mmCIF file with all atom_site columns, C-alpha atoms in Angstrom:
data_model
loop_
_atom_site.group_PDB
_atom_site.id
_atom_site.type_symbol
_atom_site.label_atom_id
_atom_site.label_alt_id
_atom_site.label_comp_id
_atom_site.label_asym_id
_atom_site.label_entity_id
_atom_site.label_seq_id
_atom_site.pdbx_PDB_ins_code
_atom_site.Cartn_x
_atom_site.Cartn_y
_atom_site.Cartn_z
_atom_site.occupancy
_atom_site.B_iso_or_equiv
_atom_site.pdbx_formal_charge
_atom_site.auth_seq_id
_atom_site.auth_comp_id
_atom_site.auth_asym_id
_atom_site.auth_atom_id
_atom_site.pdbx_PDB_model_num
ATOM 1   C CA . MET A 1 1   ? 179.784 286.851 57.330 1.00 49.00 ? 1   MET A CA 1
ATOM 2   C CA . ARG A 1 2   ? 176.030 286.896 55.906 1.00 50.00 ? 2   ARG A CA 1
ATOM 3   C CA . PRO A 1 3   ? 175.298 289.029 53.007 1.00 54.00 ? 3   PRO A CA 1
ATOM 4   C CA . GLY A 1 4   ? 174.230 292.503 53.953 1.00 54.00 ? 4   GLY A CA 1
ATOM 5   C CA . SER A 1 5   ? 176.278 292.716 57.672 1.00 54.00 ? 5   SER A CA 1
ATOM 6   C CA . GLY A 1 6   ? 179.145 295.728 57.825 1.00 57.00 ? 6   GLY A CA 1
ATOM 7   C CA . SER A 1 7   ? 181.530 293.262 60.082 1.00 75.00 ? 7   SER A CA 1
ATOM 8   C CA . PRO A 1 8   ? 182.341 290.031 61.378 1.00 77.00 ? 8   PRO A CA 1
ATOM 9   C CA . LYS A 1 9   ? 181.283 291.241 64.658 1.00 87.00 ? 9   LYS A CA 1
ATOM 10  C CA . GLU A 1 10  ? 178.036 292.434 63.291 1.00 92.00 ? 10  GLU A CA 1
ATOM 11  C CA . THR A 1 11  ? 177.384 288.672 62.460 1.00 94.00 ? 11  THR A CA 1
ATOM 12  C CA . GLU A 1 12  ? 178.741 287.387 65.525 1.00 95.00 ? 12  GLU A CA 1
ATOM 13  C CA . LEU A 1 13  ? 176.434 289.740 66.982 1.00 96.00 ? 13  LEU A CA 1
ATOM 14  C CA . ARG A 1 14  ? 173.432 289.312 65.085 1.00 97.00 ? 14  ARG A CA 1
ATOM 15  C CA . LEU A 1 15  ? 174.029 285.498 65.509 1.00 97.00 ? 15  LEU A CA 1
ATOM 16  C CA . LEU A 1 16  ? 174.101 286.482 69.493 1.00 97.00 ? 16  LEU A CA 1
ATOM 17  C CA . LEU A 1 17  ? 170.408 287.702 69.143 1.00 98.00 ? 17  LEU A CA 1
ATOM 18  C CA . VAL A 1 18  ? 168.655 285.052 67.277 1.00 98.00 ? 18  VAL A CA 1
ATOM 19  C CA . ARG A 1 19  ? 170.667 282.452 69.184 1.00 98.00 ? 19  ARG A CA 1
ATOM 20  C CA . GLY A 1 20  ? 168.805 284.182 72.462 1.00 98.00 ? 20  GLY A CA 1
ATOM 21  C CA . GLY A 1 21  ? 165.796 283.831 71.497 1.00 98.00 ? 21  GLY A CA 1
ATOM 22  C CA . LEU A 1 22  ? 164.870 287.602 69.770 1.00 99.00 ? 22  LEU A CA 1
ATOM 23  C CA . PRO A 1 23  ? 163.466 287.430 66.249 1.00 98.00 ? 23  PRO A CA 1
ATOM 24  C CA . GLU A 1 24  ? 165.923 288.407 63.261 1.00 98.00 ? 24  GLU A CA 1
ATOM 25  C CA . PRO A 1 25  ? 167.124 292.027 62.344 1.00 98.00 ? 25  PRO A CA 1
ATOM 26  C CA . GLU A 1 26  ? 167.647 293.704 59.256 1.00 97.00 ? 26  GLU A CA 1
ATOM 27  C CA . LEU A 1 27  ? 171.154 294.367 58.789 1.00 96.00 ? 27  LEU A CA 1
ATOM 28  C CA . ASN A 1 28  ? 172.768 297.963 57.715 1.00 95.00 ? 28  ASN A CA 1
ATOM 29  C CA . GLY A 1 29  ? 169.316 299.215 56.564 1.00 96.00 ? 29  GLY A CA 1
ATOM 30  C CA . ASP A 1 30  ? 168.944 302.873 55.523 1.00 97.00 ? 30  ASP A CA 1
ATOM 31  C CA . VAL A 1 31  ? 165.997 304.777 57.844 1.00 96.00 ? 31  VAL A CA 1
ATOM 32  C CA . TYR A 1 32  ? 164.404 307.781 56.711 1.00 96.00 ? 32  TYR A CA 1
ATOM 33  C CA . GLY A 1 33  ? 161.635 310.090 58.402 1.00 92.00 ? 33  GLY A CA 1
ATOM 34  C CA . PRO A 1 34  ? 158.405 310.599 58.002 1.00 91.00 ? 34  PRO A CA 1
ATOM 35  C CA . ASP A 1 35  ? 158.844 313.602 55.562 1.00 94.00 ? 35  ASP A CA 1
ATOM 36  C CA . GLY A 1 36  ? 160.912 311.205 53.898 1.00 95.00 ? 36  GLY A CA 1
ATOM 37  C CA . THR A 1 37  ? 164.397 312.595 55.065 1.00 94.00 ? 37  THR A CA 1
ATOM 38  C CA . PHE A 1 38  ? 167.361 310.096 55.578 1.00 96.00 ? 38  PHE A CA 1
ATOM 39  C CA . ILE A 1 39  ? 168.123 309.555 59.083 1.00 95.00 ? 39  ILE A CA 1
ATOM 40  C CA . GLY A 1 40  ? 170.894 307.039 58.912 1.00 94.00 ? 40  GLY A CA 1
ATOM 41  C CA . ARG A 1 41  ? 172.170 303.569 58.624 1.00 94.00 ? 41  ARG A CA 1
ATOM 42  C CA . GLY A 1 42  ? 171.694 301.369 61.275 1.00 95.00 ? 42  GLY A CA 1
ATOM 43  C CA . ASP A 1 43  ? 173.245 298.172 62.009 1.00 95.00 ? 43  ASP A CA 1
ATOM 44  C CA . LEU A 1 44  ? 171.086 295.817 62.877 1.00 98.00 ? 44  LEU A CA 1
ATOM 45  C CA . LEU A 1 45  ? 167.505 296.971 63.069 1.00 98.00 ? 45  LEU A CA 1
ATOM 46  C CA . TYR A 1 46  ? 164.033 295.693 64.474 1.00 99.00 ? 46  TYR A CA 1
ATOM 47  C CA . ARG A 1 47  ? 162.028 298.618 62.051 1.00 97.00 ? 47  ARG A CA 1
ATOM 48  C CA . GLN A 1 48  ? 158.734 297.116 63.343 1.00 97.00 ? 48  GLN A CA 1
ATOM 49  C CA . PHE A 1 49  ? 159.603 298.302 66.351 1.00 98.00 ? 49  PHE A CA 1
ATOM 50  C CA . LYS A 1 50  ? 161.896 301.262 65.919 1.00 98.00 ? 50  LYS A CA 1
ATOM 51  C CA . VAL A 1 51  ? 164.742 299.409 67.939 1.00 98.00 ? 51  VAL A CA 1
ATOM 52  C CA . LEU A 1 52  ? 168.315 300.022 66.526 1.00 98.00 ? 52  LEU A CA 1
ATOM 53  C CA . VAL A 1 53  ? 170.886 297.750 68.027 1.00 98.00 ? 53  VAL A CA 1
ATOM 54  C CA . GLU A 1 54  ? 175.030 299.148 67.346 1.00 95.00 ? 54  GLU A CA 1
ATOM 55  C CA . TYR A 1 55  ? 177.687 297.156 66.938 1.00 93.00 ? 55  TYR A CA 1
ATOM 56  C CA . ASP A 1 56  ? 180.740 299.808 68.138 1.00 85.00 ? 56  ASP A CA 1
ATOM 57  C CA . GLY A 1 57  ? 184.060 298.661 67.870 1.00 73.00 ? 57  GLY A CA 1
ATOM 58  C CA . SER A 1 58  ? 187.167 300.187 69.118 1.00 57.00 ? 58  SER A CA 1
ATOM 59  C CA . GLN A 1 59  ? 187.608 302.096 66.264 1.00 57.00 ? 59  GLN A CA 1
ATOM 60  C CA . HIS A 1 60  ? 184.549 304.608 67.020 1.00 48.00 ? 60  HIS A CA 1
ATOM 61  C CA . ALA A 1 61  ? 186.688 305.475 69.988 1.00 56.00 ? 61  ALA A CA 1
ATOM 62  C CA . ASP A 1 62  ? 189.776 305.770 68.415 1.00 62.00 ? 62  ASP A CA 1
ATOM 63  C CA . ASP A 1 63  ? 188.844 308.204 65.567 1.00 65.00 ? 63  ASP A CA 1
ATOM 64  C CA . ARG A 1 64  ? 187.485 311.245 66.853 1.00 73.00 ? 64  ARG A CA 1
ATOM 65  C CA . ARG A 1 65  ? 185.658 311.975 63.670 1.00 80.00 ? 65  ARG A CA 1
ATOM 66  C CA . GLN A 1 66  ? 184.014 308.479 63.445 1.00 71.00 ? 66  GLN A CA 1
ATOM 67  C CA . PHE A 1 67  ? 182.544 309.117 66.966 1.00 75.00 ? 67  PHE A CA 1
ATOM 68  C CA . HIS A 1 68  ? 181.609 312.718 66.078 1.00 76.00 ? 68  HIS A CA 1
ATOM 69  C CA . ARG A 1 69  ? 179.351 311.058 62.912 1.00 82.00 ? 69  ARG A CA 1
ATOM 70  C CA . ASP A 1 70  ? 178.436 308.734 65.784 1.00 76.00 ? 70  ASP A CA 1
ATOM 71  C CA . VAL A 1 71  ? 177.283 311.435 68.114 1.00 85.00 ? 71  VAL A CA 1
ATOM 72  C CA . ASP A 1 72  ? 175.208 313.016 65.214 1.00 85.00 ? 72  ASP A CA 1
ATOM 73  C CA . ARG A 1 73  ? 173.704 309.958 63.590 1.00 88.00 ? 73  ARG A CA 1
ATOM 74  C CA . LEU A 1 74  ? 172.450 308.307 66.896 1.00 89.00 ? 74  LEU A CA 1
ATOM 75  C CA . GLU A 1 75  ? 171.148 311.853 67.998 1.00 90.00 ? 75  GLU A CA 1
ATOM 76  C CA . ALA A 1 76  ? 168.719 311.620 65.125 1.00 88.00 ? 76  ALA A CA 1
ATOM 77  C CA . PHE A 1 77  ? 167.636 308.243 65.256 1.00 91.00 ? 77  PHE A CA 1
ATOM 78  C CA . ALA A 1 78  ? 166.860 309.214 69.064 1.00 90.00 ? 78  ALA A CA 1
ATOM 79  C CA . PHE A 1 79  ? 165.045 312.451 67.594 1.00 91.00 ? 79  PHE A CA 1
ATOM 80  C CA . ASP A 1 80  ? 163.004 310.061 65.502 1.00 93.00 ? 80  ASP A CA 1
ATOM 81  C CA . GLU A 1 81  ? 162.287 308.368 68.236 1.00 96.00 ? 81  GLU A CA 1
ATOM 82  C CA . TRP A 1 82  ? 163.889 304.863 67.863 1.00 97.00 ? 82  TRP A CA 1
ATOM 83  C CA . SER A 1 83  ? 164.989 302.807 70.839 1.00 97.00 ? 83  SER A CA 1
ATOM 84  C CA . ILE A 1 84  ? 169.124 302.835 70.614 1.00 97.00 ? 84  ILE A CA 1
ATOM 85  C CA . VAL A 1 85  ? 171.071 299.890 72.583 1.00 97.00 ? 85  VAL A CA 1
ATOM 86  C CA . ARG A 1 86  ? 175.043 300.461 72.130 1.00 95.00 ? 86  ARG A CA 1
ATOM 87  C CA . VAL A 1 87  ? 177.095 297.173 72.246 1.00 96.00 ? 87  VAL A CA 1
ATOM 88  C CA . LEU A 1 88  ? 180.368 297.732 72.229 1.00 92.00 ? 88  LEU A CA 1
ATOM 89  C CA . LYS A 1 89  ? 183.316 294.790 72.165 1.00 87.00 ? 89  LYS A CA 1
ATOM 90  C CA . GLU A 1 90  ? 183.965 294.891 75.526 1.00 89.00 ? 90  GLU A CA 1
ATOM 91  C CA . HIS A 1 91  ? 179.856 293.638 76.039 1.00 90.00 ? 91  HIS A CA 1
ATOM 92  C CA . MET A 1 92  ? 181.187 291.216 73.229 1.00 89.00 ? 92  MET A CA 1
ATOM 93  C CA . ASN A 1 93  ? 183.937 289.820 74.951 1.00 89.00 ? 93  ASN A CA 1
ATOM 94  C CA . SER A 1 94  ? 182.326 289.591 78.982 1.00 89.00 ? 94  SER A CA 1
ATOM 95  C CA . ASP A 1 95  ? 178.083 290.279 78.677 1.00 82.00 ? 95  ASP A CA 1
ATOM 96  C CA . ARG A 1 96  ? 176.951 288.304 75.718 1.00 92.00 ? 96  ARG A CA 1
ATOM 97  C CA . ALA A 1 97  ? 173.682 287.070 78.129 1.00 94.00 ? 97  ALA A CA 1
ATOM 98  C CA . ASP A 1 98  ? 173.640 290.962 79.012 1.00 96.00 ? 98  ASP A CA 1
ATOM 99  C CA . ILE A 1 99  ? 173.328 291.747 75.414 1.00 97.00 ? 99  ILE A CA 1
ATOM 100 C CA . VAL A 1 100 ? 170.413 289.772 74.515 1.00 98.00 ? 100 VAL A CA 1
ATOM 101 C CA . THR A 1 101 ? 168.609 290.935 78.029 1.00 98.00 ? 101 THR A CA 1
ATOM 102 C CA . ARG A 1 102 ? 168.992 294.252 77.007 1.00 98.00 ? 102 ARG A CA 1
ATOM 103 C CA . VAL A 1 103 ? 167.700 294.026 73.406 1.00 99.00 ? 103 VAL A CA 1
ATOM 104 C CA . ARG A 1 104 ? 165.132 292.183 74.724 1.00 99.00 ? 104 ARG A CA 1
ATOM 105 C CA . LYS A 1 105 ? 163.895 294.908 76.996 1.00 99.00 ? 105 LYS A CA 1
ATOM 106 C CA . ALA A 1 106 ? 164.097 297.264 74.197 1.00 99.00 ? 106 ALA A CA 1
ATOM 107 C CA . LEU A 1 107 ? 161.667 295.557 72.043 1.00 99.00 ? 107 LEU A CA 1
ATOM 108 C CA . ILE A 1 108 ? 158.921 294.664 74.706 1.00 99.00 ? 108 ILE A CA 1
ATOM 109 C CA . ALA A 1 109 ? 159.116 297.804 75.139 1.00 98.00 ? 109 ALA A CA 1
ATOM 110 C CA . ARG A 1 110 ? 157.889 298.848 72.104 1.00 98.00 ? 110 ARG A CA 1
ATOM 111 C CA . GLY A 1 111 ? 155.542 296.098 71.809 1.00 98.00 ? 111 GLY A CA 1
ATOM 112 C CA . TRP A 1 112 ? 157.300 293.189 71.028 1.00 98.00 ? 112 TRP A CA 1
ATOM 113 C CA . ARG A 1 113 ? 156.240 290.070 72.787 1.00 96.00 ? 113 ARG A CA 1
ATOM 114 C CA . PRO A 1 114 ? 158.187 286.387 73.012 1.00 90.00 ? 114 PRO A CA 1
#
């Protein structure tokens, strides 16, 4: 697991994206709005393009308090005009190429060029 990663699955996701030809994301970075207000901490950030990739393991659905916090946090990112790509445990088990495609599309829509 890489320093700064919040979990082995986040590391696995980061490696998937980088091996898929995408730039190296920032891990678990704090994000602040234009007025300096804390928005939240993102799992994998492409700060320059305002693209947030979030890994949601099963605890995010099973724990209602965690789910509520996630909804509020992701809404705050959306209000600050971040593009959010959510990756579930099930995606990691079956749709790995699609994950890279989804993140690539989000980055390109925000100005990244391969």
